[in-house]
PDB file of C-alpha atoms in Angstrom:
ATOM      1  CA  MET A   2     -77.143   3.134-138.549  1.00  0.00           C
ATOM      2  CA  ARG A   3     -79.560   4.815-136.158  1.00  0.00           C
ATOM      3  CA  PRO A   4     -77.444   6.923-133.267  1.00  0.00           C
ATOM      4  CA  ILE A   5     -77.807   4.725-130.056  1.00  0.00           C
ATOM      5  CA  ASN A   6     -79.291   7.524-127.695  1.00  0.00           C
ATOM      6  CA  ASP A   7     -82.211   7.517-130.381  1.00  0.00           C
ATOM      7  CA  ILE A   8     -82.348   3.826-129.940  1.00  0.00           C
ATOM      8  CA  PHE A   9     -82.455   3.845-126.328  1.00  0.00           C
ATOM      9  CA  GLY A  10     -84.500   6.429-126.156  1.00  0.00           C
ATOM     10  CA  CYS A  11     -82.544   8.481-123.954  1.00  0.00           C
ATOM     11  CA  ASN A  12     -81.848  11.853-125.451  1.00  0.00           C
ATOM     12  CA  LYS A  13     -81.915  14.515-122.860  1.00  0.00           C
ATOM     13  CA  GLY A  14     -85.254  16.319-122.829  1.00  0.00           C
ATOM     14  CA  SER A  15     -87.094  14.082-125.221  1.00  0.00           C
ATOM     15  CA  PRO A  16     -90.660  13.121-123.908  1.00  0.00           C
ATOM     16  CA  PRO A  17     -91.602   9.515-123.371  1.00  0.00           C
ATOM     17  CA  ASN A  18     -92.681   7.886-126.156  1.00  0.00           C
ATOM     18  CA  LEU A  19     -95.228   4.805-125.382  1.00  0.00           C
ATOM     19  CA  ARG A  20     -95.596   3.925-128.892  1.00  0.00           C
ATOM     20  CA  ALA A  21     -91.702   3.611-129.412  1.00  0.00           C
ATOM     21  CA  ASP A  22     -90.978   1.782-126.152  1.00  0.00           C
ATOM     22  CA  LEU A  23     -93.501  -0.607-126.736  1.00  0.00           C
ATOM     23  CA  LYS A  24     -91.914  -1.202-130.191  1.00  0.00           C
ATOM     24  CA  ALA A  25     -88.381  -1.343-128.608  1.00  0.00           C
ATOM     25  CA  SER A  26     -89.794  -3.493-126.132  1.00  0.00           C
ATOM     26  CA  LEU A  27     -91.014  -6.146-128.402  1.00  0.00           C
ATOM     27  CA  GLY A  28     -87.818  -6.193-130.341  1.00  0.00           C
ATOM     28  CA  GLU A  29     -86.102  -6.718-126.977  1.00  0.00           C
ATOM     29  CA  PHE A  30     -88.400  -9.583-126.119  1.00  0.00           C
ATOM     30  CA  PHE A  31     -87.778 -11.299-129.647  1.00  0.00           C
ATOM     31  CA  GLY A  32     -83.977 -10.879-129.059  1.00  0.00           C
ATOM     32  CA  MET A  33     -83.935 -12.285-125.864  1.00  0.00           C
ATOM     33  CA  ALA A  34     -86.033 -15.572-126.869  1.00  0.00           C
ATOM     34  CA  ILE A  35     -83.502 -15.969-129.670  1.00  0.00           C
ATOM     35  CA  PHE A  36     -80.414 -15.624-127.799  1.00  0.00           C
ATOM     36  CA  ILE A  37     -81.375 -17.799-124.765  1.00  0.00           C
ATOM     37  CA  PHE A  38     -82.985 -20.352-127.403  1.00  0.00           C
ATOM     38  CA  LEU A  39     -79.636 -20.776-129.059  1.00  0.00           C
ATOM     39  CA  ALA A  40     -77.613 -20.649-126.128  1.00  0.00           C
ATOM     40  CA  LEU A  41     -79.391 -23.169-124.047  1.00  0.00           C
ATOM     41  CA  ALA A  42     -79.791 -25.305-126.566  1.00  0.00           C
ATOM     42  CA  GLY A  43     -75.939 -25.267-127.311  1.00  0.00           C
ATOM     43  CA  VAL A  44     -75.938 -25.855-123.638  1.00  0.00           C
ATOM     44  CA  GLN A  45     -77.707 -28.684-123.933  1.00  0.00           C
ATOM     45  CA  GLY A  46     -75.755 -30.273-126.976  1.00  0.00           C
ATOM     46  CA  ALA A  47     -72.440 -29.441-125.221  1.00  0.00           C
ATOM     47  CA  LEU A  48     -73.571 -31.098-121.871  1.00  0.00           C
ATOM     48  CA  GLU A  49     -76.054 -33.919-123.177  1.00  0.00           C
ATOM     49  CA  ALA A  50     -74.792 -37.265-121.158  1.00  0.00           C
ATOM     50  CA  PRO A  51     -76.747 -39.290-118.641  1.00  0.00           C
ATOM     51  CA  THR A  52     -74.398 -38.296-115.749  1.00  0.00           C
ATOM     52  CA  PHE A  53     -74.653 -34.665-116.114  1.00  0.00           C
ATOM     53  CA  GLN A  54     -77.644 -33.045-114.969  1.00  0.00           C
ATOM     54  CA  SER A  55     -76.711 -29.065-115.197  1.00  0.00           C
ATOM     55  CA  VAL A  56     -74.172 -26.529-115.669  1.00  0.00           C
ATOM     56  CA  GLY A  57     -72.533 -26.899-112.106  1.00  0.00           C
ATOM     57  CA  ALA A  58     -73.671 -30.427-111.450  1.00  0.00           C
ATOM     58  CA  ALA A  59     -71.917 -33.016-109.409  1.00  0.00           C
ATOM     59  CA  THR A  60     -68.816 -33.442-111.688  1.00  0.00           C
ATOM     60  CA  GLY A  61     -68.523 -29.967-113.491  1.00  0.00           C
ATOM     61  CA  PRO A  62     -67.981 -29.663-116.930  1.00  0.00           C
ATOM     62  CA  THR A  63     -64.883 -30.093-119.131  1.00  0.00           C
ATOM     63  CA  ALA A  64     -62.728 -28.012-120.922  1.00  0.00           C
ATOM     64  CA  THR A  65     -64.186 -29.152-123.810  1.00  0.00           C
ATOM     65  CA  GLN A  66     -67.813 -28.666-122.820  1.00  0.00           C
ATOM     66  CA  ILE A  67     -66.493 -25.180-121.298  1.00  0.00           C
ATOM     67  CA  GLN A  68     -65.599 -24.234-124.807  1.00  0.00           C
ATOM     68  CA  SER A  69     -68.758 -25.153-126.142  1.00  0.00           C
ATOM     69  CA  ILE A  70     -70.826 -23.383-123.598  1.00  0.00           C
ATOM     70  CA  ALA A  71     -68.758 -20.173-124.072  1.00  0.00           C
ATOM     71  CA  PHE A  72     -68.948 -20.554-127.794  1.00  0.00           C
ATOM     72  CA  SER A  73     -72.782 -21.175-127.720  1.00  0.00           C
ATOM     73  CA  PHE A  74     -73.229 -18.118-125.773  1.00  0.00           C
ATOM     74  CA  GLY A  75     -71.203 -15.688-127.770  1.00  0.00           C
ATOM     75  CA  VAL A  76     -72.367 -16.559-130.821  1.00  0.00           C
ATOM     76  CA  GLY A  77     -75.830 -16.921-129.552  1.00  0.00           C
ATOM     77  CA  ILE A  78     -75.710 -12.968-128.580  1.00  0.00           C
ATOM     78  CA  THR A  79     -73.849 -12.112-131.637  1.00  0.00           C
ATOM     79  CA  VAL A  80     -76.886 -13.467-133.486  1.00  0.00           C
ATOM     80  CA  ALA A  81     -79.500 -12.128-131.437  1.00  0.00           C
ATOM     81  CA  LEU A  82     -77.976  -8.457-131.564  1.00  0.00           C
ATOM     82  CA  PHE A  83     -77.713  -8.485-135.489  1.00  0.00           C
ATOM     83  CA  ILE A  84     -81.516  -9.383-135.214  1.00  0.00           C
ATOM     84  CA  CYS A  85     -82.606  -6.832-132.715  1.00  0.00           C
ATOM     85  CA  GLY A  86     -79.915  -4.491-132.217  1.00  0.00           C
ATOM     86  CA  ALA A  87     -81.501  -1.812-134.734  1.00  0.00           C
ATOM     87  CA  VAL A  88     -84.968  -1.928-132.659  1.00  0.00           C
ATOM     88  CA  SER A  89     -84.158  -2.012-129.365  1.00  0.00           C
ATOM     89  CA  GLY A  90     -80.380  -1.427-129.184  1.00  0.00           C
ATOM     90  CA  GLY A  91     -79.774  -4.956-128.183  1.00  0.00           C
ATOM     91  CA  ILE A  92     -79.480  -5.019-124.311  1.00  0.00           C
ATOM     92  CA  LEU A  93     -80.962  -8.552-123.449  1.00  0.00           C
ATOM     93  CA  ASN A  94     -79.349  -8.302-120.070  1.00  0.00           C
ATOM     94  CA  PRO A  95     -81.263  -6.760-116.696  1.00  0.00           C
ATOM     95  CA  ALA A  96     -77.527  -6.043-115.490  1.00  0.00           C
ATOM     96  CA  VAL A  97     -76.394  -4.568-118.453  1.00  0.00           C
ATOM     97  CA  LEU A  98     -79.980  -2.268-118.629  1.00  0.00           C
ATOM     98  CA  LEU A  99     -79.464  -1.347-114.891  1.00  0.00           C
ATOM     99  CA  SER A 100     -76.391   0.243-115.734  1.00  0.00           C
ATOM    100  CA  LEU A 101     -77.762   2.090-118.655  1.00  0.00           C
ATOM    101  CA  MET A 102     -80.639   3.299-116.756  1.00  0.00           C
ATOM    102  CA  ILE A 103     -78.316   4.622-113.743  1.00  0.00           C
ATOM    103  CA  THR A 104     -76.339   6.519-116.179  1.00  0.00           C
ATOM    104  CA  GLY A 105     -79.039   7.804-117.833  1.00  0.00           C
ATOM    105  CA  ASN A 106     -78.828   6.023-121.084  1.00  0.00           C
ATOM    106  CA  ILE A 107     -82.161   4.634-121.051  1.00  0.00           C
ATOM    107  CA  ASN A 108     -85.450   6.109-119.159  1.00  0.00           C
ATOM    108  CA  TRP A 109     -86.789   4.452-116.376  1.00  0.00           C
ATOM    109  CA  LEU A 110     -90.048   4.020-118.092  1.00  0.00           C
ATOM    110  CA  ARG A 111     -88.554   2.366-121.128  1.00  0.00           C
ATOM    111  CA  GLY A 112     -86.268   0.233-118.852  1.00  0.00           C
ATOM    112  CA  ILE A 113     -89.495  -1.101-116.884  1.00  0.00           C
ATOM    113  CA  PHE A 114     -90.376  -2.026-120.447  1.00  0.00           C
ATOM    114  CA  PHE A 115     -87.499  -4.015-121.409  1.00  0.00           C
ATOM    115  CA  PHE A 116     -86.995  -5.738-118.046  1.00  0.00           C
ATOM    116  CA  ILE A 117     -90.299  -7.384-118.564  1.00  0.00           C
ATOM    117  CA  ALA A 118     -89.703  -7.997-122.135  1.00  0.00           C
ATOM    118  CA  GLU A 119     -86.305  -9.677-121.300  1.00  0.00           C
ATOM    119  CA  ILE A 120     -87.700 -11.985-118.499  1.00  0.00           C
ATOM    120  CA  VAL A 121     -90.482 -12.970-120.501  1.00  0.00           C
ATOM    121  CA  GLY A 122     -88.419 -13.605-123.629  1.00  0.00           C
ATOM    122  CA  ALA A 123     -86.016 -15.347-121.754  1.00  0.00           C
ATOM    123  CA  ILE A 124     -88.316 -17.734-120.528  1.00  0.00           C
ATOM    124  CA  ILE A 125     -89.818 -18.383-123.740  1.00  0.00           C
ATOM    125  CA  GLY A 126     -86.327 -18.985-125.218  1.00  0.00           C
ATOM    126  CA  ALA A 127     -85.598 -21.645-122.587  1.00  0.00           C
ATOM    127  CA  TYR A 128     -88.897 -23.656-122.640  1.00  0.00           C
ATOM    128  CA  PHE A 129     -88.334 -23.969-126.826  1.00  0.00           C
ATOM    129  CA  ALA A 130     -84.837 -25.027-126.150  1.00  0.00           C
ATOM    130  CA  ASN A 131     -85.995 -27.493-123.333  1.00  0.00           C
ATOM    131  CA  PHE A 132     -89.083 -28.383-126.046  1.00  0.00           C
ATOM    132  CA  VAL A 133     -86.287 -29.556-128.784  1.00  0.00           C
ATOM    133  CA  THR A 134     -84.324 -31.578-126.741  1.00  0.00           C
ATOM    134  CA  ALA A 135     -84.683 -35.112-125.775  1.00  0.00           C
ATOM    135  CA  HIS A 136     -83.805 -34.928-122.129  1.00  0.00           C
ATOM    136  CA  GLU A 137     -84.067 -32.247-119.160  1.00  0.00           C
ATOM    137  CA  LEU A 138     -82.928 -28.769-120.066  1.00  0.00           C
ATOM    138  CA  GLN A 139     -79.246 -28.726-118.542  1.00  0.00           C
ATOM    139  CA  GLY A 140     -78.392 -24.950-118.577  1.00  0.00           C
ATOM    140  CA  VAL A 141     -79.153 -24.143-114.681  1.00  0.00           C
ATOM    141  CA  ASN A 142     -76.538 -22.377-112.907  1.00  0.00           C
ATOM    142  CA  LEU A 143     -75.228 -24.161-110.022  1.00  0.00           C
ATOM    143  CA  LEU A 144     -72.025 -23.637-108.167  1.00  0.00           C
ATOM    144  CA  ASN A 145     -69.553 -26.497-109.251  1.00  0.00           C
ATOM    145  CA  PRO A 146     -67.850 -28.536-106.684  1.00  0.00           C
ATOM    146  CA  GLY A 147     -64.981 -26.689-104.444  1.00  0.00           C
ATOM    147  CA  PHE A 148     -66.493 -23.465-104.864  1.00  0.00           C
ATOM    148  CA  ASN A 149     -68.307 -21.267-102.353  1.00  0.00           C
ATOM    149  CA  TYR A 150     -71.122 -18.764-102.061  1.00  0.00           C
ATOM    150  CA  ALA A 151     -68.344 -16.175-102.045  1.00  0.00           C
ATOM    151  CA  GLN A 152     -66.585 -17.075-104.909  1.00  0.00           C
ATOM    152  CA  GLY A 153     -69.643 -17.658-106.908  1.00  0.00           C
ATOM    153  CA  PHE A 154     -71.137 -14.236-105.966  1.00  0.00           C
ATOM    154  CA  PHE A 155     -67.402 -12.541-106.590  1.00  0.00           C
ATOM    155  CA  ALA A 156     -67.065 -14.117-110.271  1.00  0.00           C
ATOM    156  CA  GLU A 157     -70.484 -12.941-111.237  1.00  0.00           C
ATOM    157  CA  CYS A 158     -70.237  -9.654-110.012  1.00  0.00           C
ATOM    158  CA  LEU A 159     -66.759  -9.334-111.515  1.00  0.00           C
ATOM    159  CA  LEU A 160     -67.372 -10.907-114.904  1.00  0.00           C
ATOM    160  CA  THR A 161     -70.896  -8.758-115.229  1.00  0.00           C
ATOM    161  CA  CYS A 162     -68.925  -5.642-114.543  1.00  0.00           C
ATOM    162  CA  VAL A 163     -66.408  -6.433-117.187  1.00  0.00           C
ATOM    163  CA  LEU A 164     -69.557  -6.910-119.415  1.00  0.00           C
ATOM    164  CA  CYS A 165     -71.097  -3.804-118.585  1.00  0.00           C
ATOM    165  CA  LEU A 166     -68.016  -1.777-118.762  1.00  0.00           C
ATOM    166  CA  THR A 167     -67.810  -3.059-122.618  1.00  0.00           C
ATOM    167  CA  VAL A 168     -71.029  -1.894-123.244  1.00  0.00           C
ATOM    168  CA  LEU A 169     -70.382   1.606-121.538  1.00  0.00           C
ATOM    169  CA  PHE A 170     -67.217   2.351-123.188  1.00  0.00           C
ATOM    170  CA  ILE A 171     -67.632   0.756-126.582  1.00  0.00           C
ATOM    171  CA  ILE A 172     -71.073   1.343-127.523  1.00  0.00           C
ATOM    172  CA  VAL A 173     -72.793   4.143-125.274  1.00  0.00           C
ATOM    173  CA  ASP A 174     -69.342   6.402-126.134  1.00  0.00           C
ATOM    174  CA  LYS A 175     -69.644   5.632-129.501  1.00  0.00           C
ATOM    175  CA  HIS A 176     -66.010   4.202-129.852  1.00  0.00           C
ATOM    176  CA  LEU A 177     -64.747   3.169-133.152  1.00  0.00           C
ATOM    177  CA  LEU A 178     -65.395  -0.385-132.827  1.00  0.00           C
ATOM    178  CA  ALA A 179     -69.643   0.666-131.742  1.00  0.00           C
ATOM    179  CA  ASP A 180     -70.121  -0.361-135.422  1.00  0.00           C
ATOM    180  CA  PHE A 181     -68.879  -3.716-134.650  1.00  0.00           C
ATOM    181  CA  ALA A 182     -70.965  -3.931-131.307  1.00  0.00           C
ATOM    182  CA  PRO A 183     -72.451  -7.305-131.895  1.00  0.00           C
ATOM    183  CA  PHE A 184     -69.284  -9.053-132.497  1.00  0.00           C
ATOM    184  CA  VAL A 185     -67.565  -6.924-129.329  1.00  0.00           C
ATOM    185  CA  VAL A 186     -70.128  -7.891-127.137  1.00  0.00           C
ATOM    186  CA  GLY A 187     -70.267 -11.759-128.224  1.00  0.00           C
ATOM    187  CA  SER A 188     -66.282 -11.582-127.531  1.00  0.00           C
ATOM    188  CA  ALA A 189     -66.895 -10.338-124.177  1.00  0.00           C
ATOM    189  CA  VAL A 190     -69.599 -12.856-123.271  1.00  0.00           C
ATOM    190  CA  PHE A 191     -67.444 -15.452-124.706  1.00  0.00           C
ATOM    191  CA  ILE A 192     -64.413 -14.869-122.618  1.00  0.00           C
ATOM    192  CA  CYS A 193     -66.708 -14.419-119.583  1.00  0.00           C
ATOM    193  CA  HIS A 194     -68.084 -17.841-119.924  1.00  0.00           C
ATOM    194  CA  MET A 195     -64.792 -19.238-120.355  1.00  0.00           C
ATOM    195  CA  ILE A 196     -63.713 -17.916-117.024  1.00  0.00           C
ATOM    196  CA  GLY A 197     -67.087 -18.182-115.199  1.00  0.00           C
ATOM    197  CA  ALA A 198     -67.983 -21.952-116.263  1.00  0.00           C
ATOM    198  CA  PRO A 199     -65.816 -23.798-113.964  1.00  0.00           C
ATOM    199  CA  VAL A 200     -67.353 -21.822-111.326  1.00  0.00           C
ATOM    200  CA  ASP A 201     -71.193 -22.124-111.643  1.00  0.00           C
ATOM    201  CA  GLY A 202     -71.681 -22.077-115.551  1.00  0.00           C
ATOM    202  CA  THR A 203     -71.576 -18.352-115.790  1.00  0.00           C
ATOM    203  CA  SER A 204     -74.655 -16.234-115.221  1.00  0.00           C
ATOM    204  CA  ILE A 205     -74.083 -12.709-115.939  1.00  0.00           C
ATOM    205  CA  ASN A 206     -77.697 -12.042-116.811  1.00  0.00           C
ATOM    206  CA  PRO A 207     -80.287 -12.821-114.107  1.00  0.00           C
ATOM    207  CA  ALA A 208     -82.776 -13.259-116.853  1.00  0.00           C
ATOM    208  CA  ARG A 209     -80.655 -16.245-118.484  1.00  0.00           C
ATOM    209  CA  SER A 210     -80.577 -18.054-115.052  1.00  0.00           C
ATOM    210  CA  PHE A 211     -84.151 -16.978-113.743  1.00  0.00           C
ATOM    211  CA  ALA A 212     -85.519 -18.815-116.811  1.00  0.00           C
ATOM    212  CA  ALA A 213     -83.278 -22.109-116.839  1.00  0.00           C
ATOM    213  CA  SER A 214     -84.289 -22.242-113.190  1.00  0.00           C
ATOM    214  CA  ILE A 215     -88.140 -21.586-114.360  1.00  0.00           C
ATOM    215  CA  VAL A 216     -87.973 -24.354-116.814  1.00  0.00           C
ATOM    216  CA  THR A 217     -86.258 -26.915-114.744  1.00  0.00           C
ATOM    217  CA  GLY A 218     -87.722 -25.869-111.306  1.00  0.00           C
ATOM    218  CA  LYS A 219     -84.057 -26.119-109.684  1.00  0.00           C
ATOM    219  CA  TRP A 220     -83.510 -22.986-107.563  1.00  0.00           C
ATOM    220  CA  ALA A 221     -80.283 -23.857-105.556  1.00  0.00           C
ATOM    221  CA  ASN A 222     -78.281 -20.885-104.844  1.00  0.00           C
ATOM    222  CA  HIS A 223     -80.376 -18.928-106.687  1.00  0.00           C
ATOM    223  CA  TRP A 224     -79.803 -15.450-105.627  1.00  0.00           C
ATOM    224  CA  ILE A 225     -76.220 -15.726-106.488  1.00  0.00           C
ATOM    225  CA  PHE A 226     -77.555 -15.165-109.979  1.00  0.00           C
ATOM    226  CA  TRP A 227     -79.331 -11.916-109.466  1.00  0.00           C
ATOM    227  CA  PHE A 228     -77.554 -10.135-106.571  1.00  0.00           C
ATOM    228  CA  GLY A 229     -74.039 -10.730-108.270  1.00  0.00           C
ATOM    229  CA  PRO A 230     -74.812  -9.536-111.847  1.00  0.00           C
ATOM    230  CA  LEU A 231     -76.841  -6.545-110.936  1.00  0.00           C
ATOM    231  CA  ILE A 232     -74.098  -5.564-107.826  1.00  0.00           C
ATOM    232  CA  GLY A 233     -71.610  -5.823-110.953  1.00  0.00           C
ATOM    233  CA  GLY A 234     -73.797  -3.532-113.076  1.00  0.00           C
ATOM    234  CA  ILE A 235     -73.585  -1.090-110.294  1.00  0.00           C
ATOM    235  CA  PHE A 236     -69.695  -1.268-109.979  1.00  0.00           C
ATOM    236  CA  ALA A 237     -69.542  -0.845-113.685  1.00  0.00           C
ATOM    237  CA  VAL A 238     -71.381   2.408-113.741  1.00  0.00           C
ATOM    238  CA  MET A 239     -69.173   3.765-110.518  1.00  0.00           C
ATOM    239  CA  ILE A 240     -65.836   2.804-112.804  1.00  0.00           C
ATOM    240  CA  TYR A 241     -67.335   4.490-115.751  1.00  0.00           C
ATOM    241  CA  LEU A 242     -68.250   7.751-114.292  1.00  0.00           C
ATOM    242  CA  ALA A 243     -64.981   8.091-112.495  1.00  0.00           C
ATOM    243  CA  VAL A 244     -63.007   7.315-115.440  1.00  0.00           C
ATOM    244  CA  LYS A 245     -65.354   9.826-117.156  1.00  0.00           C
ATOM    245  CA  VAL A 246     -64.560  12.375-114.548  1.00  0.00           C
ATOM    246  CA  ILE A 247     -60.978  11.711-114.843  1.00  0.00           C
ATOM    247  CA  THR A 248     -60.956  12.320-118.348  1.00  0.00           C
ATOM    248  CA  GLU A 249     -63.052  15.386-118.545  1.00  0.00           C
ATOM    249  CA  GLU A 250     -60.866  16.878-116.026  1.00  0.00           C
ATOM    250  CA  SER A 251     -57.493  16.135-117.982  1.00  0.00           C
ATOM    251  CA  GLN A 252     -59.136  17.045-121.129  1.00  0.00           C
ATOM    252  CA  GLU A 253     -60.326  20.653-119.443  1.00  0.00           C
ATOM    253  CA  LYS A 254     -56.589  21.434-118.291  1.00  0.00           C
ATOM    254  CA  ALA A 255     -55.279  20.376-121.655  1.00  0.00           C
ATOM    255  CA  LEU A 256     -57.588  22.743-123.425  1.00  0.00           C
ATOM    256  CA  LEU A 257     -56.524  25.371-120.971  1.00  0.00           C
ATOM    257  CA  GLN A 258     -52.537  24.334-121.450  1.00  0.00           C
ATOM    258  CA  ASN A 259     -53.157  24.778-125.216  1.00  0.00           C
ATOM    259  CA  ALA A 260     -55.100  28.162-124.990  1.00  0.00           C
ATOM    260  CA  HIS A 261     -52.216  29.268-122.765  1.00  0.00           C
ATOM    261  CA  ASN A 262     -49.678  28.201-125.052  1.00  0.00           C
ATOM    262  CA  GLN A 263     -51.006  29.689-128.399  1.00  0.00           C
ATOM    263  CA  ALA A 264     -51.615  32.920-126.305  1.00  0.00           C
ATOM    264  CA  MET A 265     -47.577  32.822-125.580  1.00  0.00           C
ATOM    265  CA  ILE A 266     -47.124  32.255-129.399  1.00  0.00           C
ATOM    266  CA  ASP A 267     -49.364  34.926-130.476  1.00  0.00           C
ATOM    267  CA  ALA A 268     -47.856  37.350-127.929  1.00  0.00           C
ATOM    268  CA  ASP A 269     -44.307  36.500-129.033  1.00  0.00           C
ATOM    269  CA  LYS A 270     -45.396  36.687-132.559  1.00  0.00           C
ATOM    270  CA  ASN A 271     -46.585  40.618-132.072  1.00  0.00           C
ATOM    271  CA  LYS A 272     -43.514  41.189-130.135  1.00  0.00           C
ATOM    272  CA  GLU A 273     -41.536  40.311-133.034  1.00  0.00           C
ATOM    273  CA  GLN A 274     -43.683  41.968-135.737  1.00  0.00           C
ATOM    274  CA  ASN A 275     -43.375  45.428-133.308  1.00  0.00           C
ATOM    275  CA  GLN A 276     -39.440  44.728-133.385  1.00  0.00           C
ATOM    276  CA  GLN A 277     -39.322  44.225-137.100  1.00  0.00           C
ATOM    277  CA  ASN A 278     -41.976  46.833-138.106  1.00  0.00           C
ATOM    278  CA  PRO A 279     -41.034  50.171-135.352  1.00  0.00           C
ATOM    279  CA  ALA A 280     -43.675  52.779-135.183  1.00  0.00           C
ATOM    280  CA  GLN A 281     -43.549  55.563-137.630  1.00  0.00           C
ATOM    281  CA  TYR A 282     -43.796  59.146-135.957  1.00  0.00           C
ATOM    282  CA  THR A 283     -44.415  62.079-138.123  1.00  0.00           C
ATOM    283  CA  SER A 284     -42.887  65.336-136.962  1.00  0.00           C
ATOM    284  CA  VAL A 285     -45.215  68.309-136.441  1.00  0.00           C
ATOM    285  CA  ASN A 286     -43.182  71.919-136.527  1.00  0.00           C
ATOM    286  CA  VAL A 287     -44.675  74.345-134.528  1.00  0.00           C
TER     287      VAL A 287
END
């Protein structure tokens, strides 16, 4: 498996490679199209009913529908990551992309290409999902009854922060679970949808919400599904960097303490050896 930094194209000091960026962006485009198609088609199957028009409509999804929606997005992102992960790194989310760009894990040129690829791929995937369904696409993010703007915004911000932290700590930091990245990210997406679906259907991905709105023409409260996830990604970066600073300081203190302890041990050993083997002096007669 290629190192994650090589996939992201962010090795320190490496010059921009337009050909590699375009190749990776193509992988990001196909991965996003596959993810959104699978996810929104799954939502359509879960919510296919004459009285239900969208995720976050008048009556809100049932518990069974929420589970089906969460499963569709969790499995959808897992499948897409297996398909495109080796080509682009499988970011598939502008909020995650932003967090990786801020932390320097993706250069800004590639980030711009990826953003365009994600938006276009999401729209294509949404249109395909709409094409294979008998009724109007039902995967639009809208606030459910009983929830206000602040709750929707906070939910999107917090849940996206969790997703971005998962990517930063597990994948970027090359945790032992990094080799299982598709399953880890899929699990995070699944639980985020289980939590957020009763609020607004769960976006945590501006491209996903934008694509569904483009296809259906429904834009109510759409700003929540851009600002919430993007600010959540920024918060994730702040938490990540803070933890890294604390961890590095702790590791530095531990190294200094270990060096001091080793020096004391060596000094004690030298002292014992000197006591056991006193210096021999040779008498000189004058």
